[in-house]
CSV table of C-alpha atoms in Angstrom, one decimal:
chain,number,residue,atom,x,y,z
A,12,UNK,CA,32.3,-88.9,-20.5
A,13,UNK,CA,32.5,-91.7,-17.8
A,14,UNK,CA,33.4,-95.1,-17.0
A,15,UNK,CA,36.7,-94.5,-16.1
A,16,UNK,CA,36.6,-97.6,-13.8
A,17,UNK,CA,36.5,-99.7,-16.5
A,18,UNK,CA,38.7,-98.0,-18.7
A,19,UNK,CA,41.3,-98.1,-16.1
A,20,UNK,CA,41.2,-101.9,-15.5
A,21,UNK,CA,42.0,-102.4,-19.4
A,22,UNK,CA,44.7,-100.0,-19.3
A,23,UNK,CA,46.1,-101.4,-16.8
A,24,UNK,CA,45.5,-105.1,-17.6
A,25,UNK,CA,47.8,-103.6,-21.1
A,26,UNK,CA,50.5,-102.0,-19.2
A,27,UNK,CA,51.1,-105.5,-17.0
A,28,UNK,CA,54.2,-106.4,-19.1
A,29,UNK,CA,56.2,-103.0,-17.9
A,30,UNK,CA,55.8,-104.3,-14.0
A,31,UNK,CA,54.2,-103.5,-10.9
A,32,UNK,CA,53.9,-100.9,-8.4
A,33,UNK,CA,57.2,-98.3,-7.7
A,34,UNK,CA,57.6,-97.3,-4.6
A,35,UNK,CA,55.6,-94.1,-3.8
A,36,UNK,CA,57.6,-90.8,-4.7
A,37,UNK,CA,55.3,-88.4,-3.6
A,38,UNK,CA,54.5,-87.4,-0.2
A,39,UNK,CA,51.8,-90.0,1.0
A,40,UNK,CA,48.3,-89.4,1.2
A,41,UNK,CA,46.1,-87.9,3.9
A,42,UNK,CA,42.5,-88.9,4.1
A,43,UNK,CA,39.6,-86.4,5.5
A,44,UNK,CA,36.1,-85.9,5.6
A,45,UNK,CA,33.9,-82.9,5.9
A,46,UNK,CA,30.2,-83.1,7.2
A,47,UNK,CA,27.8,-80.5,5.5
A,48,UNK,CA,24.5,-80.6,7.7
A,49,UNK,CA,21.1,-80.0,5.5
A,50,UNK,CA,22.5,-79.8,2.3
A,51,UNK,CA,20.0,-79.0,-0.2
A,52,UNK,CA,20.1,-80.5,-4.0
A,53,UNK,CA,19.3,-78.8,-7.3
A,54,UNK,CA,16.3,-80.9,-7.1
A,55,UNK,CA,15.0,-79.0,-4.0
A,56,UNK,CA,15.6,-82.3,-1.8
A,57,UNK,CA,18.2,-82.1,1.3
A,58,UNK,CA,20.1,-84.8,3.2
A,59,UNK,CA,20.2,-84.1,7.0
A,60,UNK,CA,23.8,-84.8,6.6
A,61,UNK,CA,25.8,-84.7,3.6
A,62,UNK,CA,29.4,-86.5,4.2
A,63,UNK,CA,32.0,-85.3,1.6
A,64,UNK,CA,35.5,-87.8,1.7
A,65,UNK,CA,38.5,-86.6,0.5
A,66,UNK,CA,42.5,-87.0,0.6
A,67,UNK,CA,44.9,-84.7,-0.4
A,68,UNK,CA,48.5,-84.8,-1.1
A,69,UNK,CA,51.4,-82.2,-0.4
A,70,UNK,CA,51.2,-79.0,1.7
A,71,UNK,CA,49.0,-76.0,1.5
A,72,UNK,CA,51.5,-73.2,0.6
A,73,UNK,CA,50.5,-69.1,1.7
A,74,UNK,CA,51.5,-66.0,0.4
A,75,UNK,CA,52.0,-63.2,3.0
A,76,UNK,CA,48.1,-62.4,3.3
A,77,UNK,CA,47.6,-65.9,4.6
A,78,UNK,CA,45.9,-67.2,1.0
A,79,UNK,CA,46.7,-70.8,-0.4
A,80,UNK,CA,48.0,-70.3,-3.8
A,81,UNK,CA,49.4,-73.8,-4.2
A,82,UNK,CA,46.1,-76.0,-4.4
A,83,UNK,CA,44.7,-78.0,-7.2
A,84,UNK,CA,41.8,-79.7,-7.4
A,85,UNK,CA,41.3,-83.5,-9.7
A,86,UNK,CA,37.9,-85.0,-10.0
A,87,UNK,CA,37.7,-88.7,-11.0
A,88,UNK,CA,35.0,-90.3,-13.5
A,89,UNK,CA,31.6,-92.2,-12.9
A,90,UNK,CA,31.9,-95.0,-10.5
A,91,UNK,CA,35.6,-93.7,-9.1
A,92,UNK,CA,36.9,-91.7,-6.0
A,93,UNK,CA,39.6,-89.8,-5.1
A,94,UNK,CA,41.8,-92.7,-4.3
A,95,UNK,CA,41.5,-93.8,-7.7
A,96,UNK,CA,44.7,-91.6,-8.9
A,97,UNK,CA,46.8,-92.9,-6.9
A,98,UNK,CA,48.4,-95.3,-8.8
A,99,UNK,CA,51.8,-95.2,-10.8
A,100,UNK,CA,49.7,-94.5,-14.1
A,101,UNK,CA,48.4,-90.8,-12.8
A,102,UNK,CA,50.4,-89.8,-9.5
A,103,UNK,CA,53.1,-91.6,-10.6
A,104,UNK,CA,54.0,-89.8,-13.5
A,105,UNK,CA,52.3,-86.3,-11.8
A,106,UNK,CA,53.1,-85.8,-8.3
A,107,UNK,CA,56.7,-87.0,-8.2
A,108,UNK,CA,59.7,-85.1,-7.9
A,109,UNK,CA,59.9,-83.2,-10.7
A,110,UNK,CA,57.0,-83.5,-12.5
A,111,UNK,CA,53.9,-81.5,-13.9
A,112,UNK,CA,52.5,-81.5,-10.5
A,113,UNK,CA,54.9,-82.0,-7.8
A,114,UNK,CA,53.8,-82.6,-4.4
A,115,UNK,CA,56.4,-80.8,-2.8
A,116,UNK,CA,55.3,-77.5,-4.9
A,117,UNK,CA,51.3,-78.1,-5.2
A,118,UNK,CA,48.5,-79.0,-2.6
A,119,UNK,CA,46.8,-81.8,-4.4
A,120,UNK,CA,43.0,-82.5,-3.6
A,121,UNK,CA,41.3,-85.6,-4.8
A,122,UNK,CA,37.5,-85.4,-3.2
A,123,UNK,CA,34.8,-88.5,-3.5
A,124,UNK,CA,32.2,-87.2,-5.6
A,125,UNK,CA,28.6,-87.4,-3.9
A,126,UNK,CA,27.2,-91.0,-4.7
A,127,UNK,CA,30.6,-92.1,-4.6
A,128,UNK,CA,33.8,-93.7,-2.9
A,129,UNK,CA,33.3,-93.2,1.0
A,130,UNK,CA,31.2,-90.0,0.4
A,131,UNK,CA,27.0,-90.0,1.1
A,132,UNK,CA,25.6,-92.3,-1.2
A,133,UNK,CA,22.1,-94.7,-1.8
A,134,UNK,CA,23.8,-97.6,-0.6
A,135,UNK,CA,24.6,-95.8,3.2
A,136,UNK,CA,21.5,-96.8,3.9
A,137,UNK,CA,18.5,-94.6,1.6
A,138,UNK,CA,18.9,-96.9,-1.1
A,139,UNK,CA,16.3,-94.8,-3.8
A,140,UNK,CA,15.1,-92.4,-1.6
A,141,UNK,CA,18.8,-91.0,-1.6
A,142,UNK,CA,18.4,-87.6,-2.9
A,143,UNK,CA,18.6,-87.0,-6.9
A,144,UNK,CA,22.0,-85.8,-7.4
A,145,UNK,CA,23.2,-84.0,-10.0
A,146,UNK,CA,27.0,-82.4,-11.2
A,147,UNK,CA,26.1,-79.3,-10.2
A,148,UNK,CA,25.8,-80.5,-6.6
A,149,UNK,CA,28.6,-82.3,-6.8
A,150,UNK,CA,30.6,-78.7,-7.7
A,151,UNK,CA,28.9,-76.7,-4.8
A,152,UNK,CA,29.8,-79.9,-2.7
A,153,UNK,CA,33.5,-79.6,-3.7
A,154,UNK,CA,33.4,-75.7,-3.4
A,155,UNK,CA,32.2,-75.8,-0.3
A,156,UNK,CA,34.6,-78.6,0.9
A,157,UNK,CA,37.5,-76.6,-0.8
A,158,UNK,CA,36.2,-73.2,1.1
A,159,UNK,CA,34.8,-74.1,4.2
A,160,UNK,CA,36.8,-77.0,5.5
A,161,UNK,CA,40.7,-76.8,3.6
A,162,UNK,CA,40.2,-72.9,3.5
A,163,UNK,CA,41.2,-72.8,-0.4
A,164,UNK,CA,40.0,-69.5,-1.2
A,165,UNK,CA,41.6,-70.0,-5.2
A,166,UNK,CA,42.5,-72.5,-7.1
A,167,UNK,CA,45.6,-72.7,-8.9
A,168,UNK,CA,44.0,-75.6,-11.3
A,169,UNK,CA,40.9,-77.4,-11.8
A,170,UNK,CA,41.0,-80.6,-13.7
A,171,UNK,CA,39.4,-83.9,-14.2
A,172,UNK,CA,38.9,-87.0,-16.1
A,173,UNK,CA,35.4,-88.4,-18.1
A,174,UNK,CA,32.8,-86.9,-15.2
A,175,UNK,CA,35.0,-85.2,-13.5
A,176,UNK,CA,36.0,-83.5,-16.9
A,177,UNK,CA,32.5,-82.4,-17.1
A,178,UNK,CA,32.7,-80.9,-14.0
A,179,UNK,CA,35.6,-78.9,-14.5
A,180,UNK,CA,33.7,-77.6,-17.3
A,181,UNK,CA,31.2,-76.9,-14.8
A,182,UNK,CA,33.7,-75.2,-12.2
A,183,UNK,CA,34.2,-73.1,-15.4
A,184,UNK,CA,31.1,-71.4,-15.8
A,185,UNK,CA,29.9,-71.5,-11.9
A,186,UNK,CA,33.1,-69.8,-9.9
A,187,UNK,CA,34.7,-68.4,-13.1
A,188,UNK,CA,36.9,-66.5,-11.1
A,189,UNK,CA,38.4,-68.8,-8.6
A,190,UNK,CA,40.9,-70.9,-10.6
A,191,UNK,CA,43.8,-69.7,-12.7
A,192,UNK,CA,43.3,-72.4,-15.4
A,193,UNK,CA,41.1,-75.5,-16.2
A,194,UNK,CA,41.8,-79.1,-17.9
A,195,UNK,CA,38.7,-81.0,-18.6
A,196,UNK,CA,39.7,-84.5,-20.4
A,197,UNK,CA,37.5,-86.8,-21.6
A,198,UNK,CA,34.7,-85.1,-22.0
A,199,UNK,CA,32.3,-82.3,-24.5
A,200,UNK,CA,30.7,-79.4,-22.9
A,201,UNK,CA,27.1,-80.4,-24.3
A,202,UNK,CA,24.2,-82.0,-22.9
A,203,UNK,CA,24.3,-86.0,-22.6
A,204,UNK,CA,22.6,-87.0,-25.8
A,205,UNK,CA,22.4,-89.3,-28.4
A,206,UNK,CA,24.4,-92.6,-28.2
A,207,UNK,CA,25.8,-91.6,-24.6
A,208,UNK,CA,22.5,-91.2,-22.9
A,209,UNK,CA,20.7,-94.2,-24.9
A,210,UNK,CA,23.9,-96.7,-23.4
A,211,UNK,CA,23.3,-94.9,-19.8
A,212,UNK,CA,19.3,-95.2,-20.2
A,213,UNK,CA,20.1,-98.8,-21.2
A,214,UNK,CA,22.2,-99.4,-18.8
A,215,UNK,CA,19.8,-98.4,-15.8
A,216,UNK,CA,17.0,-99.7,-17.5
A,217,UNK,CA,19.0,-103.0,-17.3
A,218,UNK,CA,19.0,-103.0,-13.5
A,219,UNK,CA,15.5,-101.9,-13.1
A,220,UNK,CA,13.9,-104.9,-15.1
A,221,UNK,CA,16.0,-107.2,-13.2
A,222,UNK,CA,13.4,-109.1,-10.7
A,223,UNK,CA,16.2,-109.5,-8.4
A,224,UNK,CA,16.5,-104.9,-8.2
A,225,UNK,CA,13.0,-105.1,-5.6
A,226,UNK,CA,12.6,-101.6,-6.6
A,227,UNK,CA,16.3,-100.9,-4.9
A,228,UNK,CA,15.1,-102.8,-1.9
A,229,UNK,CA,17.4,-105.8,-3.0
A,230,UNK,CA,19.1,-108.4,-0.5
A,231,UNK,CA,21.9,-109.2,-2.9
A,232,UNK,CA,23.2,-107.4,-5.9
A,233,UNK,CA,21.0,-107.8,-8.8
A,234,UNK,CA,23.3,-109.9,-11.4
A,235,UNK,CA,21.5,-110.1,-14.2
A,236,UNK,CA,20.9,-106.2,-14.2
A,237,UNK,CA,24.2,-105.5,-13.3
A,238,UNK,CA,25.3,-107.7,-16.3
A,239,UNK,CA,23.4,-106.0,-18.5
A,240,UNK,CA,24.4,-102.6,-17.6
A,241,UNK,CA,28.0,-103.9,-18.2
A,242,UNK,CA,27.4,-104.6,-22.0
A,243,UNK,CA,27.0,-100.9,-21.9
A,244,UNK,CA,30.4,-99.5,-20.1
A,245,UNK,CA,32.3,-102.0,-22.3
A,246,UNK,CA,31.2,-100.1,-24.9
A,247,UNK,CA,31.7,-97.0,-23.9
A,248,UNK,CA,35.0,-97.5,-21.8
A,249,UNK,CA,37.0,-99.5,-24.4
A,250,UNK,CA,39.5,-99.0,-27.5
A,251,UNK,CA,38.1,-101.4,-30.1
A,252,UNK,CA,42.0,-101.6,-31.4
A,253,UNK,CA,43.5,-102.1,-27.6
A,254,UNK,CA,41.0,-104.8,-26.8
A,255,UNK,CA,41.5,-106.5,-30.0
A,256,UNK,CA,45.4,-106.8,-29.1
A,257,UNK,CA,44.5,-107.5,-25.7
A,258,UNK,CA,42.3,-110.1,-26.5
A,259,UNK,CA,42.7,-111.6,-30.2
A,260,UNK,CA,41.5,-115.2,-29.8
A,261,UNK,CA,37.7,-116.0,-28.2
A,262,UNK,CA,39.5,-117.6,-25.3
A,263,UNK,CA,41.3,-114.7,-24.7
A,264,UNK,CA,38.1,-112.3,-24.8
A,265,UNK,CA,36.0,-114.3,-22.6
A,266,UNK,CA,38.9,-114.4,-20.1
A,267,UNK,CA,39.0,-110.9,-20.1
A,268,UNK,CA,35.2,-110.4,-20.2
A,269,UNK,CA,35.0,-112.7,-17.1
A,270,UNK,CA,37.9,-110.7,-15.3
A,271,UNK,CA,35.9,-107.3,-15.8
A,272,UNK,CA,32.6,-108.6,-14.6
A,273,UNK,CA,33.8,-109.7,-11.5
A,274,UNK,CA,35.5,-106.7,-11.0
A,275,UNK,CA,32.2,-104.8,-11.4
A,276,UNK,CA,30.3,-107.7,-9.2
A,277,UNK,CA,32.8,-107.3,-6.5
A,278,UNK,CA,32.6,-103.3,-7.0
A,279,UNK,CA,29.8,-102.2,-7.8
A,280,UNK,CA,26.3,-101.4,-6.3
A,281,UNK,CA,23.1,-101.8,-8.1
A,282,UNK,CA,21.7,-98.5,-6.5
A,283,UNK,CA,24.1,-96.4,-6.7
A,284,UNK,CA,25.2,-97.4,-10.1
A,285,UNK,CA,21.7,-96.0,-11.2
A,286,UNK,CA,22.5,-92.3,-9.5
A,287,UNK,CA,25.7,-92.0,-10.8
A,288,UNK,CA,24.8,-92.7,-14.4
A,289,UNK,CA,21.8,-90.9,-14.4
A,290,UNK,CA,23.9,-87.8,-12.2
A,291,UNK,CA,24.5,-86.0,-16.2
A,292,UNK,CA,20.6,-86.1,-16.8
A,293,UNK,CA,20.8,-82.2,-16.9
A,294,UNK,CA,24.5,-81.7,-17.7
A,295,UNK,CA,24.8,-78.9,-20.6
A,296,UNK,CA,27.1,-76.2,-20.1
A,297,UNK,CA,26.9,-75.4,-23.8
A,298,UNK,CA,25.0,-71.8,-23.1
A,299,UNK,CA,27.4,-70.7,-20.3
A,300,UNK,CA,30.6,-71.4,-22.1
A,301,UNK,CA,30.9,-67.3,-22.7
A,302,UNK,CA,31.2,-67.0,-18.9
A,303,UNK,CA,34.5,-69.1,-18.1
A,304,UNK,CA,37.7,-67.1,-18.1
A,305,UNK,CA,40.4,-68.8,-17.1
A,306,UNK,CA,42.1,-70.3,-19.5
A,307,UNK,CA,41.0,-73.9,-20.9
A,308,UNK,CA,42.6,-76.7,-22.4
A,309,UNK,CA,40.1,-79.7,-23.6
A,310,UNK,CA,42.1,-82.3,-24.2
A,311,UNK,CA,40.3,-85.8,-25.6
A,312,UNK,CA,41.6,-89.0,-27.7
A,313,UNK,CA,40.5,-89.8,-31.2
A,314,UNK,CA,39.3,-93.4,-30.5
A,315,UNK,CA,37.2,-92.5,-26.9
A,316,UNK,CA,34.0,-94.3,-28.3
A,317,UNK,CA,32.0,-92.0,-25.0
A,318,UNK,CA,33.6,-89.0,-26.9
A,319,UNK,CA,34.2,-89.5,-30.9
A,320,UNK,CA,35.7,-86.6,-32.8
A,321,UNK,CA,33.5,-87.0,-35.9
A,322,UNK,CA,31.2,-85.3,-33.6
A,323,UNK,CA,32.6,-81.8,-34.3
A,324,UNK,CA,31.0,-80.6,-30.9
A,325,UNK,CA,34.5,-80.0,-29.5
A,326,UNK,CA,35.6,-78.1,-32.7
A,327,UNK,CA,32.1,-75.8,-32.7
A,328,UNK,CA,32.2,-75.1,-28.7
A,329,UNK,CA,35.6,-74.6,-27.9
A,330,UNK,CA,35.4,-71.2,-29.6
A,331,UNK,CA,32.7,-70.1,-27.4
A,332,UNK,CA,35.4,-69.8,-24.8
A,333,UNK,CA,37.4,-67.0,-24.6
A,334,UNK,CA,40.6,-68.7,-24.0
A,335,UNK,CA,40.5,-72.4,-25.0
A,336,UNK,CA,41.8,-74.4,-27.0
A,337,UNK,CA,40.8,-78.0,-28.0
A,338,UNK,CA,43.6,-80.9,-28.5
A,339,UNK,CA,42.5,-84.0,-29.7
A,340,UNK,CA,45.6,-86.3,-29.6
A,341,UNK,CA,45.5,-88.9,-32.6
A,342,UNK,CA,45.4,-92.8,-31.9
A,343,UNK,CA,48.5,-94.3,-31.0
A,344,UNK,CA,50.0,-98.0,-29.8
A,345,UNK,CA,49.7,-96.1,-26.5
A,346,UNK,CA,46.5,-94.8,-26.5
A,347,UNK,CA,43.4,-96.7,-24.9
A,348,UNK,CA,40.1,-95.2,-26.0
A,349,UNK,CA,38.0,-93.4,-23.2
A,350,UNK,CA,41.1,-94.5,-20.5
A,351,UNK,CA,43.3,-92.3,-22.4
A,352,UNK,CA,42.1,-89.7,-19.7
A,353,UNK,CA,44.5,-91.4,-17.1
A,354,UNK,CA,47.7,-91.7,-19.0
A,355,UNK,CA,49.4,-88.5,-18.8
A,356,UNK,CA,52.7,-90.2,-19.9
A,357,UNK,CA,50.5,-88.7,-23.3
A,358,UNK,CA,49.4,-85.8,-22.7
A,359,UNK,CA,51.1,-84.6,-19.6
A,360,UNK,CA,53.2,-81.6,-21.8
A,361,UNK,CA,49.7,-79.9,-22.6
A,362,UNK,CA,49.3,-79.8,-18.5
A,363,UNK,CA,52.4,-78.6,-18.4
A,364,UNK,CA,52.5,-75.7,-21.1
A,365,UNK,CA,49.0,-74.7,-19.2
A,366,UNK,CA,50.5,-74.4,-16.3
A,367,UNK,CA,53.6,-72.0,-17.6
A,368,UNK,CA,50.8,-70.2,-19.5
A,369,UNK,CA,48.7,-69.5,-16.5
A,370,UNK,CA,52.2,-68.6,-13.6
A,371,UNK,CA,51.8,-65.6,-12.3
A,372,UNK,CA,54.9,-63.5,-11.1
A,373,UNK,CA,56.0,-64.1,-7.5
């Protein structure tokens, strides 16, 4: 239910061979930010000033009252931002002419989750006295960014990918009637438990014993930690079948090992690494599942080792929503584990049969 960072790298590190970049066909991005003074967290804490990035893409489009009906909102995973769909994997094959969601028909919004990208986070400056954040800040956040500053008073879609999944399911249950339909992917509507919270526990536990952490109060990045933690979003993040072609000789899967820990040494902070894993500490929206009503399509991949179907969970809480459905899509040469979550080339027609099922008459 995270560490789409990493599962992005390897997808794309197995998609090298069909090229690079295409030129952009979607309108290009606007970046924004939105200050919201004395915000107050679920833990009772507040930051003076609580700076919420975003970029959207397309137009905001009215009806004759003056109401947005165009917007949709996309949350990215643990460790991401905004930004991070903006590559020919996801906007490519969304936003284009054309496609499931077209920038010249929808009003795109792609917000920095608290604790990440260019929004408030330890590293600003608070280091561990940043306050405790949790998902359900991070909804009000985005509520309040999609309300008060973009003046989005409904949403035509909520969706997101590994955390931002699980806030959608969130979104769900906490403004049930402000979206027309939801897409969480990636991710279960239970609390963080078994093997997912031991690898996060591990994973900050990693960084904590590390010498070099200081208590947060660190000079330079805490390797050893940061190593450590790593072992734990390979894990998570990877398709044991997709790493094995990508990497079927021990030269080959040190070369790749190497590439992906420099990525998260060049990336990464020690800090806020800790808050963003430990951000689904109280995530469980199991109880409220009754109390979402737009319609709901959970879409997950059979080999997502964050996510595994043998779970059942999927199968048991689906039916606690009044219109979902869950569609697991079966392991493919295409699919890539957890990463699945960014290749809509895959699962793109469930977006758009949602989207027909939820159009309302002009």
């Amino acid at each position: 239910m995270a560490i789409s960072r990493l599962a992005f790298i390897l997808f794309c590190w197995l998609l090298l061979p069909l090229g690079g970049r295409a030129q952009m066909a979607y309108p290009a991005p606007v970046a924004g930010d939105f200050t919201l003074p004395n915000f107050k967290f679920v833990s009772g804490e507040t930051l003076p000033v609580l700076r919420q990035h975003y970029t959207t893409v397309g137009q905001p489009r009215r009806d004759k009252a003056g109401r947005i009906t165009n917007a949709v909102l996309i949350m990215h995973g643990t460790t991401g931002a905004g930004t991070s769909f903006l590559s020919d994997l996801f906007a490519g094959r969304l936003f284009g002419p054309g496609q499931p969601l077209d920038a010249a028909k929808y009003y795109v919004v792609l917000p920095d989750a608290i604790g990440h990208g260019q929004s408030s986070k330890p590293s600003n400056g608070l280091r561990m006295k940043f306050p405790k954040y949790t998902y359900d800040d991070m909804v009000v956040a985005n509520y309040r960014l999609l309300t008060e500053k973009l003046g989005v008073q409904h949403l035509r879609l909520v969706m997101g990918t590994s955390m931002g999944g699980m806030e959608t399911w969130v979104w769900g249950y906490t403004y049930p009637g402000y979206m027309d339909a939801l897409l969480p992917l990636a991710s279960l509507p239970v609390e963080i438990a078994g093997r997912n919270r031991m690898l996060r526990k591990m994973a900050i536990d990693l960084i904590e014993m590390d010498p070099a952490w200081q208590g947060g109060n660190y000079t330079a990045q805490p390797k050893t930690g940061l190593a450590g933690a790593a072992s734990s979003m390979i894990v998570m993040g990877s398709s044991p079948k997709q790493m094995q072609k990508l990497a079927p000789t021990r030269e080959l899967a040190e070369a790749a090992l190497a590439k992906t820990e420099a990525n998260f040494y060049r990336t990464l902070d020690a800090n806020d690494f800790i808050y963003q894993f430990d951000a689904s500490r109280d995530y469980n929206p199991a109880p409220h599942l009754g109390s979402i009503k737009a319609p709901l399509f959970a879409i997950n991949s059979a080999d997502d080792q964050v996510n595994p179907p043998e779970l059942g969970i999927l199968d048991i809480e689906i039916k606690k929503v009044a219109q979902g459905r869950y569609i697991l899509l079966p392991i493919t040469d295409l699919t890539t584990g957890h990463g699945t979550h960014s290749n809509p080339a895959i699962w793109g027609s469930y977006l758009q049969e949602l989207l027909a099922l939820t159009e309302k008459p002009q």
